[in-house]
Amino acid sequence: MGSRKHNMATQLKEARKAKAFAKLTNCPTSPRKMRLVADQVRGVEVEKALQILKFSPKEASRNLEKLLLSAIANWQAKNEEANIEEAGLFVKSICVDSAGMLKRLRPAPQGRAHRIRKRSNHVTLELGTKNNSN
């Protein structure tokens, strides 16, 4: 590896150390349904976001709640000396992308078949702090 590439790689590693994020891949929920819940917690403080997700009746909120708890645990692992309440954690960004689809066939009248697309998604959640806004 050249020196310029090596320098860029080390800079990227240092930048990633400051970020706290979590990824959820191949979640068997359609991206549209997941985005409805994700939009509710984008930009919200962590404590309030956990309450929103806990009391939401939607199925997607259960997966996002676990993902948010995972991101908080990742933040704690990187900042062992810091306190969560004093850091002012909030959901900096949450991105829902579509993943692969399972294609199934459903019988239809007169010998035909309709295609059923069972969609899934990938979610990336990043936390930020109010103090320095990573």
C-alpha atoms as one frame of an Amber mdcrd trajectory, in Angstrom:
protein
   0.000   0.000   0.000   1.320   3.443  -0.908   1.998   6.070   1.713  -0.857
   8.299   0.577  -3.345   5.428   0.743  -1.991   4.413   4.133  -2.374   7.956
   5.481  -5.968   8.169   4.222  -6.771   4.781   5.753  -5.459   5.855   9.152
  -7.416   9.116   8.956 -10.598   7.189   8.165  -9.965   4.830  11.087  -9.552
   7.756  13.464 -12.739   9.380  12.164 -14.678   6.136  12.625 -13.481   5.774
  16.210 -15.366   8.934  17.154 -18.602   7.746  15.512 -21.061   5.483  17.278
 -23.362   3.609  14.942 -25.183   0.317  14.533 -26.423  -1.538  11.480 -29.371
  -3.849  11.032 -29.228  -5.935   7.872 -31.858  -8.018   6.122 -34.703  -7.067
   8.431 -37.856  -8.764   7.064 -39.985  -5.617   7.025 -40.728  -3.500   4.001
 -38.588  -0.346   3.829 -41.679   1.851   3.593 -43.038   0.582   6.919 -39.635
   0.928   8.574 -39.204   4.520   7.312 -42.473   5.541   8.982 -41.022   4.613
  12.368 -37.500   5.857  11.568 -38.823   9.332  10.722 -40.317   9.603  14.219
 -36.958   9.225  15.991 -34.607  11.059  13.598 -32.958  13.976  15.419 -34.526
  13.105  18.789 -32.665  12.656  22.096 -31.901   9.027  22.928 -34.115   8.790
  26.030 -37.121  10.234  24.206 -36.469   8.037  21.162 -36.457   4.916  23.338
 -39.809   5.924  24.826 -41.287   6.589  21.375 -40.145   3.191  20.114 -41.219
   1.336  23.252 -44.814   2.564  23.107 -45.262   2.507  19.336 -47.745  -0.141
  18.178 -45.832  -0.847  14.955 -43.816  -4.040  14.515 -40.853  -2.157  13.045
 -40.424  -0.203  16.288 -39.288  -3.369  18.127 -36.367  -3.833  15.725 -35.425
  -0.152  15.826 -35.506  -0.160  19.626 -33.006  -3.020  19.726 -30.857  -1.246
  17.125 -30.847   1.975  19.167 -29.846   0.082  22.313 -27.011  -1.507  20.329
 -25.810   1.908  19.111 -25.860   3.208  22.698 -23.799   0.196  23.819 -21.329
   0.877  20.986 -21.049   4.506  22.110 -20.395   3.394  25.691 -17.678   1.001
  24.525 -15.885   3.808  22.699 -16.385   6.396  25.477 -15.952   4.449  28.703
 -15.176   7.483  30.861 -18.139   9.559  29.607 -21.649   9.608  31.058 -24.689
   9.168  28.787 -26.822  11.807  30.522 -24.078  14.449  30.358 -23.129  13.664
  26.745 -26.561  14.578  25.383 -26.819  11.725  22.881 -29.274  12.054  20.030
 -30.096  10.143  16.848 -27.918  11.990  14.355 -28.934  10.023  11.277 -31.021
   6.984  10.513 -31.050   5.568   7.014 -33.385   2.840   5.721 -32.378   1.173
   2.450 -34.062  -1.677   0.663 -32.430  -5.100   0.707 -33.087  -8.240  -1.295
 -36.572  -9.470  -2.016 -37.978 -12.960  -1.650 -40.135 -13.638  -4.688 -43.049
 -15.993  -4.199 -45.966 -17.040  -6.392 -49.598 -16.941  -5.340 -52.203 -18.872
  -7.320 -54.631 -16.733  -9.282 -57.830 -17.556 -11.187 -57.801 -19.377 -14.532
 -54.427 -21.034 -14.019 -52.448 -17.824 -13.688 -50.076 -16.807 -10.895 -49.356
 -13.489  -9.192 -45.895 -12.615  -7.932 -45.587 -11.730  -4.247 -42.520  -9.650
  -3.351 -41.531 -10.061   0.288 -39.355  -7.045   0.888 -36.600  -6.546   3.447
 -34.389  -3.638   4.442 -31.079  -2.463   5.886 -31.053   0.208   8.625 -28.033
   2.287   9.656 -28.335   4.376  12.812 -25.705   6.908  13.911 -25.579   8.719
  17.246 -24.259  12.211  17.856 -23.571  14.241  20.975 -24.876  17.721  21.718
 -21.506  18.772  23.162 -19.375  18.466  20.024 -21.849  17.189  17.385 -19.591
  14.436  15.985
